[in-house]
Amino acid sequence: MTTNVEVLQAPEVSAEKVCSHCGKGKPETGFLERAGKLFCGDCFEERVASCDHCKEKFLRSAMTEVNDGIYCEKCFDERFRYCSGCEVYIRTDHANYSELHDRDFCENCFNERVTHCSACQDQIDPGSCFRDEENEPFCDDCWNNREEGRLPQYQEFSGGSFNECRSPRKYGIEIEAMMEEDADHLPSERLENWQQVTDGSLGDNGREYVSPILQGDEGFQAIRKFTGGLQGWGYFVNRDCGLHVHIDGRDLGCMEIKKLLKITRYFEPVLYAMLPESRHEGSYSVPLERFPKSRFRIGAKDEEALKRLWYGPKGSRRVDLKSKYHHSRYYGLNIHSWFYRRSLEFRYHSGTLSALKIMNFIVICQAIVDKAQAMKQVRMPKQGSFSELLDMFVAFFGLTPEIARYVRERVQKFHPERLLLPAA
């Protein structure tokens, strides 16, 4: 038996290249490729654009236009949030996350919808919360505790030994850490004098652990014990996590805070060189190099003047100094915290559960604040090469050989190329 089989010929495919948009072949300008597609020169200019942040080229159809700019998906997600109140996109560092609504808001919309308990600082609804005779807001739990005289107190400890931690200046830390999905977080009986706080930027799997006010070597020992406990419980860090170091500023005046801003801004390249690039490019540790330089011309003879310097001439009249929440707190050095509770918050560091890294960064932050207090005037020389700035950083703050070696090792790990850069 014989079966006839019809052989189907594949259709001829032209080998000639054509523009994927207009269909033209052999354009005078030649072809340009983007996202797997070929374009003639004219169509490339029409269909492709450079991201206003990273400067890479992308198809316009995959980009977002906002505030007279155009951004790739990655840069847009990092740099903008959607205000659910006025329904416009705002810069990430101007966004305020509401845990009550699980949404981002601009500052005005946030303040209309959210206030903070005067005792525990949790977010609460301003229209339905309890208020005392001075109109201070309270959540349900703190109102009941207030009635019973049981409002929580923030614990403070004093140290008597200063060998590892040589500065007597007190400090505190906030450790952001993650757990695997659906895993139990550290129970309250394991917290001792630390506080466990939810953080919208970390999601349900993350927690922020806040230390009491610590001092000296005893404080370092408390950090070793607690970070060891977090690791033993199964916590870990990722790029969403940060370490925030608070340094006591109760003895500092307004002029000393201004000196601190100038000194920190000058040496920021060294601080960021010790850390992953995401800390410089992210939205929760914004460099002071982006702070309006013109504001440093504002005097700081009193607190009102310092507010104008930090918040701007208009913003200083609107800010709620009883709340820790304000978009200016996302700078690497946050002095909103000083107005709020007289501490200086250093937000530069990436998330870590390493007691050694935490303690070394505390020593560096203490040295910066101590130097700002000790200096009568801040007159910094023009910056030369990065290596020269690094040497000056070590000498200027009087860092020990151990801390100096640690700083250099961190720079060598994350940004070795900067050690080779010539003077600007």
PDB file of C-alpha atoms in Angstrom, residues 88-229:
ATOM      1  CA  VAL A  88      -0.919  62.930  41.750  1.00  0.00           C
ATOM      2  CA  TYR A  89       2.573  61.440  41.701  1.00  0.00           C
ATOM      3  CA  ILE A  90       5.033  62.873  44.205  1.00  0.00           C
ATOM      4  CA  ARG A  91       8.724  62.301  44.900  1.00  0.00           C
ATOM      5  CA  THR A  92       9.370  59.307  47.134  1.00  0.00           C
ATOM      6  CA  ASP A  93      11.233  61.415  49.695  1.00  0.00           C
ATOM      7  CA  HIS A  94       8.137  63.646  49.990  1.00  0.00           C
ATOM      8  CA  ALA A  95       5.738  60.724  50.441  1.00  0.00           C
ATOM      9  CA  ASN A  96       4.289  59.745  53.802  1.00  0.00           C
ATOM     10  CA  TYR A  97       3.057  56.185  54.258  1.00  0.00           C
ATOM     11  CA  SER A  98      -0.156  55.781  56.244  1.00  0.00           C
ATOM     12  CA  GLU A  99      -0.401  52.493  58.101  1.00  0.00           C
ATOM     13  CA  LEU A 100      -4.057  53.313  58.779  1.00  0.00           C
ATOM     14  CA  HIS A 101      -4.923  53.445  55.091  1.00  0.00           C
ATOM     15  CA  ASP A 102      -2.078  51.320  53.656  1.00  0.00           C
ATOM     16  CA  ARG A 103      -1.426  54.116  51.158  1.00  0.00           C
ATOM     17  CA  ASP A 104       1.048  56.884  50.427  1.00  0.00           C
ATOM     18  CA  PHE A 105       0.112  60.553  50.731  1.00  0.00           C
ATOM     19  CA  CYS A 106       1.737  63.914  50.140  1.00  0.00           C
ATOM     20  CA  GLU A 107       2.433  65.896  53.298  1.00  0.00           C
ATOM     21  CA  ASN A 108      -0.790  67.933  53.213  1.00  0.00           C
ATOM     22  CA  CYS A 109      -3.052  64.944  52.521  1.00  0.00           C
ATOM     23  CA  PHE A 110      -1.245  62.881  55.165  1.00  0.00           C
ATOM     24  CA  ASN A 111      -1.694  65.572  57.834  1.00  0.00           C
ATOM     25  CA  GLU A 112      -5.411  65.784  57.012  1.00  0.00           C
ATOM     26  CA  ARG A 113      -5.889  62.047  57.537  1.00  0.00           C
ATOM     27  CA  VAL A 114      -3.327  60.989  60.130  1.00  0.00           C
ATOM     28  CA  THR A 115      -2.007  62.193  63.458  1.00  0.00           C
ATOM     29  CA  HIS A 116       0.162  60.426  66.039  1.00  0.00           C
ATOM     30  CA  CYS A 117      -0.503  59.358  69.576  1.00  0.00           C
ATOM     31  CA  SER A 118       1.306  61.730  71.939  1.00  0.00           C
ATOM     32  CA  ALA A 119       2.529  58.802  74.035  1.00  0.00           C
ATOM     33  CA  CYS A 120       3.440  55.893  71.739  1.00  0.00           C
ATOM     34  CA  GLN A 121       3.607  57.787  68.400  1.00  0.00           C
ATOM     35  CA  ASP A 122       1.411  55.223  66.614  1.00  0.00           C
ATOM     36  CA  GLN A 123      -0.627  56.572  63.722  1.00  0.00           C
ATOM     37  CA  ILE A 124      -4.243  57.353  64.623  1.00  0.00           C
ATOM     38  CA  ASP A 125      -7.289  58.979  63.035  1.00  0.00           C
ATOM     39  CA  PRO A 126      -7.387  62.676  64.058  1.00  0.00           C
ATOM     40  CA  GLY A 127     -11.185  62.719  63.868  1.00  0.00           C
ATOM     41  CA  SER A 128     -11.919  59.823  66.209  1.00  0.00           C
ATOM     42  CA  CYS A 129      -8.991  59.723  68.671  1.00  0.00           C
ATOM     43  CA  PHE A 130      -9.078  60.717  72.337  1.00  0.00           C
ATOM     44  CA  ARG A 131      -7.762  64.180  73.252  1.00  0.00           C
ATOM     45  CA  ASP A 132      -6.735  65.649  76.594  1.00  0.00           C
ATOM     46  CA  GLU A 133      -7.404  69.138  77.936  1.00  0.00           C
ATOM     47  CA  GLU A 134      -4.511  70.482  75.825  1.00  0.00           C
ATOM     48  CA  ASN A 135      -5.955  68.841  72.696  1.00  0.00           C
ATOM     49  CA  GLU A 136      -3.100  66.318  72.545  1.00  0.00           C
ATOM     50  CA  PRO A 137      -4.169  63.139  70.668  1.00  0.00           C
ATOM     51  CA  PHE A 138      -4.018  59.619  72.173  1.00  0.00           C
ATOM     52  CA  CYS A 139      -4.711  56.117  70.878  1.00  0.00           C
ATOM     53  CA  ASP A 140      -7.195  53.937  72.784  1.00  0.00           C
ATOM     54  CA  ASP A 141      -4.533  51.977  74.699  1.00  0.00           C
ATOM     55  CA  CYS A 142      -2.503  55.003  75.778  1.00  0.00           C
ATOM     56  CA  TRP A 143      -5.653  56.890  76.761  1.00  0.00           C
ATOM     57  CA  ASN A 144      -6.647  54.033  79.052  1.00  0.00           C
ATOM     58  CA  ASN A 145      -3.087  53.796  80.417  1.00  0.00           C
ATOM     59  CA  ARG A 146      -3.094  57.563  80.948  1.00  0.00           C
ATOM     60  CA  GLU A 147      -6.269  57.297  82.985  1.00  0.00           C
ATOM     61  CA  GLU A 148      -4.601  54.604  85.086  1.00  0.00           C
ATOM     62  CA  GLY A 149      -1.246  56.431  85.279  1.00  0.00           C
ATOM     63  CA  ARG A 150       0.587  53.760  83.252  1.00  0.00           C
ATOM     64  CA  LEU A 151       1.911  55.613  80.196  1.00  0.00           C
ATOM     65  CA  PRO A 152       5.073  53.955  78.807  1.00  0.00           C
ATOM     66  CA  GLN A 153       8.384  55.570  79.691  1.00  0.00           C
ATOM     67  CA  TYR A 154      11.420  55.602  77.417  1.00  0.00           C
ATOM     68  CA  GLN A 155      14.214  53.925  79.379  1.00  0.00           C
ATOM     69  CA  GLU A 156      17.653  55.479  79.674  1.00  0.00           C
ATOM     70  CA  PHE A 157      20.815  53.791  80.935  1.00  0.00           C
ATOM     71  CA  SER A 158      24.191  55.165  81.956  1.00  0.00           C
ATOM     72  CA  GLY A 159      27.520  53.470  81.376  1.00  0.00           C
ATOM     73  CA  GLY A 160      30.547  53.424  83.631  1.00  0.00           C
ATOM     74  CA  SER A 161      33.185  51.984  81.289  1.00  0.00           C
ATOM     75  CA  PHE A 162      34.540  53.710  78.169  1.00  0.00           C
ATOM     76  CA  ASN A 163      37.214  51.476  76.661  1.00  0.00           C
ATOM     77  CA  GLU A 164      35.518  50.245  73.472  1.00  0.00           C
ATOM     78  CA  CYS A 165      33.119  53.165  73.297  1.00  0.00           C
ATOM     79  CA  ARG A 166      35.374  56.060  74.243  1.00  0.00           C
ATOM     80  CA  SER A 167      32.884  58.906  73.933  1.00  0.00           C
ATOM     81  CA  PRO A 168      30.555  59.422  76.902  1.00  0.00           C
ATOM     82  CA  ARG A 169      27.866  60.741  74.527  1.00  0.00           C
ATOM     83  CA  LYS A 170      24.726  58.623  74.782  1.00  0.00           C
ATOM     84  CA  TYR A 171      23.228  56.830  71.799  1.00  0.00           C
ATOM     85  CA  GLY A 172      20.427  54.567  70.618  1.00  0.00           C
ATOM     86  CA  ILE A 173      19.809  52.441  67.556  1.00  0.00           C
ATOM     87  CA  GLU A 174      16.939  51.250  65.377  1.00  0.00           C
ATOM     88  CA  ILE A 175      17.526  47.872  63.704  1.00  0.00           C
ATOM     89  CA  GLU A 176      15.334  46.939  60.738  1.00  0.00           C
ATOM     90  CA  ALA A 177      15.148  43.185  60.122  1.00  0.00           C
ATOM     91  CA  MET A 178      13.071  40.599  58.278  1.00  0.00           C
ATOM     92  CA  MET A 179      11.579  37.175  59.010  1.00  0.00           C
ATOM     93  CA  GLU A 180      10.464  34.507  56.569  1.00  0.00           C
ATOM     94  CA  GLU A 181       6.816  34.756  55.519  1.00  0.00           C
ATOM     95  CA  ASP A 182       4.324  33.605  58.190  1.00  0.00           C
ATOM     96  CA  ALA A 183       7.123  33.109  60.752  1.00  0.00           C
ATOM     97  CA  ASP A 184       6.562  34.343  64.304  1.00  0.00           C
ATOM     98  CA  HIS A 185       8.333  37.520  65.343  1.00  0.00           C
ATOM     99  CA  LEU A 186      10.304  37.908  68.549  1.00  0.00           C
ATOM    100  CA  PRO A 187       7.844  37.623  71.490  1.00  0.00           C
ATOM    101  CA  SER A 188       7.480  40.526  73.899  1.00  0.00           C
ATOM    102  CA  GLU A 189       9.089  38.631  76.792  1.00  0.00           C
ATOM    103  CA  ARG A 190      12.342  38.439  74.778  1.00  0.00           C
ATOM    104  CA  LEU A 191      12.490  42.203  74.162  1.00  0.00           C
ATOM    105  CA  GLU A 192      13.661  43.179  77.659  1.00  0.00           C
ATOM    106  CA  ASN A 193      14.184  46.975  77.403  1.00  0.00           C
ATOM    107  CA  TRP A 194      13.888  47.145  73.599  1.00  0.00           C
ATOM    108  CA  GLN A 195      10.769  48.052  71.639  1.00  0.00           C
ATOM    109  CA  GLN A 196       9.335  46.249  68.614  1.00  0.00           C
ATOM    110  CA  VAL A 197       7.743  48.507  65.976  1.00  0.00           C
ATOM    111  CA  THR A 198       6.012  47.781  62.670  1.00  0.00           C
ATOM    112  CA  ASP A 199       7.307  49.710  59.660  1.00  0.00           C
ATOM    113  CA  GLY A 200       5.313  50.228  56.469  1.00  0.00           C
ATOM    114  CA  SER A 201       8.455  50.177  54.330  1.00  0.00           C
ATOM    115  CA  LEU A 202       9.228  46.601  55.487  1.00  0.00           C
ATOM    116  CA  GLY A 203       5.801  44.991  55.104  1.00  0.00           C
ATOM    117  CA  ASP A 204       4.316  42.335  57.377  1.00  0.00           C
ATOM    118  CA  ASN A 205       7.532  40.285  57.470  1.00  0.00           C
ATOM    119  CA  GLY A 206       9.677  43.142  58.778  1.00  0.00           C
ATOM    120  CA  ARG A 207      10.088  44.757  62.165  1.00  0.00           C
ATOM    121  CA  GLU A 208      12.066  47.645  63.601  1.00  0.00           C
ATOM    122  CA  TYR A 209      13.736  47.101  66.967  1.00  0.00           C
ATOM    123  CA  VAL A 210      14.417  50.236  69.004  1.00  0.00           C
ATOM    124  CA  SER A 211      16.992  50.225  71.780  1.00  0.00           C
ATOM    125  CA  PRO A 212      16.731  52.156  75.025  1.00  0.00           C
ATOM    126  CA  ILE A 213      19.090  55.110  75.457  1.00  0.00           C
ATOM    127  CA  LEU A 214      22.536  53.544  75.905  1.00  0.00           C
ATOM    128  CA  GLN A 215      26.007  54.693  76.930  1.00  0.00           C
ATOM    129  CA  GLY A 216      29.567  53.418  76.893  1.00  0.00           C
ATOM    130  CA  ASP A 217      30.780  49.820  76.867  1.00  0.00           C
ATOM    131  CA  GLU A 218      27.670  48.617  78.706  1.00  0.00           C
ATOM    132  CA  GLY A 219      25.596  49.806  75.755  1.00  0.00           C
ATOM    133  CA  PHE A 220      27.828  47.889  73.351  1.00  0.00           C
ATOM    134  CA  GLN A 221      27.338  44.753  75.418  1.00  0.00           C
ATOM    135  CA  ALA A 222      23.551  45.232  75.231  1.00  0.00           C
ATOM    136  CA  ILE A 223      23.809  45.512  71.433  1.00  0.00           C
ATOM    137  CA  ARG A 224      25.865  42.300  71.214  1.00  0.00           C
ATOM    138  CA  LYS A 225      23.293  40.438  73.280  1.00  0.00           C
ATOM    139  CA  PHE A 226      20.254  41.701  71.383  1.00  0.00           C
ATOM    140  CA  THR A 227      21.633  41.253  67.853  1.00  0.00           C
ATOM    141  CA  GLY A 228      22.696  37.733  68.806  1.00  0.00           C
ATOM    142  CA  GLY A 229      19.138  37.071  69.930  1.00  0.00           C
TER     143      GLY A 229
END
